[in-house]
């Protein structure tokens, strides 16, 4: 069974997915959303990869260097042993005021013992494997580009023979060696000593970063790994990606294959709020600046942006790629940017409220943010009564989704609290009154007496996992009988073989067939706050076993095989994992004070 057994490395500029055998099978250069240079993940034949070929008698194991995003792949046999340490340089420069994050990947080959043998498989396929690959080799590097785009080039440097790398000749390792893949031609000498300096600087950066996180006595390791993953998905300007990949299918052989290398307001706000609460205020500050940069013009606000704030994210299909496990189509771009999703601003306003509460910034920052708050809430007040596409981006007709109305209430509720903090009482009263109108509306049309539950939309009786969010965002109390009954109804309808559907009613692509990872974490919280703590804890421990070998989660899971599916790693899944783990950790801490 393939559980998307990849490690991920990166430096907040780009990232790479590395298989359990040490093969780079997905990497975009020079940025997260650039065309891929290795994409075997999406086409085993054409996609391209970069790895180490050893004989079958080698045992291969993989782990992260503790507390870092440096990946270690160990090759062991009777003839010898070596480790490949993969990382992208990432550290502070210029008196800690700037980051050094070049578009580079180092493969540090650390000799351990004996005379291990391997061949290097270096098969880049630039520009999403479109066009003929051309190599130019000289005494310093191998320069590579493709016929469809000769402007984007990459340079391979190594202490090993470049000719032997290209020809896949057998190499006997007798000392430490290195390979550097760079988007830029280097202007300084590259040797093993330089490589070791870059390694040490990057190691210290990650150790320092992790050290700033809150520590927990329970589940600290899984919390830490998830935070490191979320950090990797944060572009250096503050934008946060939903995932690092495109077109990994929600179900094998189906067409729910999307490009997630963009910044959704919803996903990013939830990710940043998690990072903020656990000690990484800098991430929140950068994200706020990114969001403010997208609000500069008098334009219709979008649910998502490119990682540099791009507004047009045209979706196209790459027909020449066979797709993950032959699941076509392979898409780049995402047409969801056109959609109206009224819930998005609720998540963002919840984060802005936390920001005002805990880290308000300078006067000009407070005032800039206040202008943004007013603009957002003007939009929410105008739109909350209109149908939309909902949290799941259903591509059919707009509907009156209960979760969208709830999050519009959240937006206005948090806005009213911010206005109160700033002594803007006229705004506070106006927004509070509008929030009250929404709550009354949801209670009237969202609650269905005949099924004793809230439902997915005003006009149907279907269940939806997003209904579970009514409690954590403060719309309804955990002890409200209507919430208890809704949790029971959602669980009865959507909980299947230990995992949760988002919804199990037909949409514009048919019936959903896989579990959506974040929804199971939402159920665990709902069970916890409604008094089923033991059941919640058992389910959480079970779900943790469905991660891959490094503790990473994708977007979806197959109900029967527990195979990971969907884009990977998924910010949604990891932020929910962190929030759920903290729930148990803090409860354990509270109980330890009570026990004699």
Coordinates of C-alpha atoms in Angstrom, one line a residue, residues 1-7 18-21 62 324 547-550 564 568:
X1 CA 0.0 0.0 0.0
X2 CA 1.3 3.5 -0.9
X3 CA 0.7 5.9 1.9
X4 CA 2.2 8.8 0.1
X5 CA 5.4 7.8 1.9
X6 CA 7.3 11.0 1.1
X7 CA 9.4 13.3 3.3
X18 CA 11.5 12.7 -1.3
X19 CA 10.4 9.1 -1.5
X20 CA 11.2 6.5 1.2
X21 CA 14.1 5.4 -1.1
X62 CA 14.3 7.5 6.7
X324 CA -0.8 10.0 -9.9
X547 CA 0.0 9.2 8.9
X548 CA 2.9 8.2 6.7
X549 CA 6.2 6.9 8.1
X550 CA 7.3 10.4 9.0
X564 CA -3.5 8.6 2.0
X568 CA 0.3 16.5 0.3

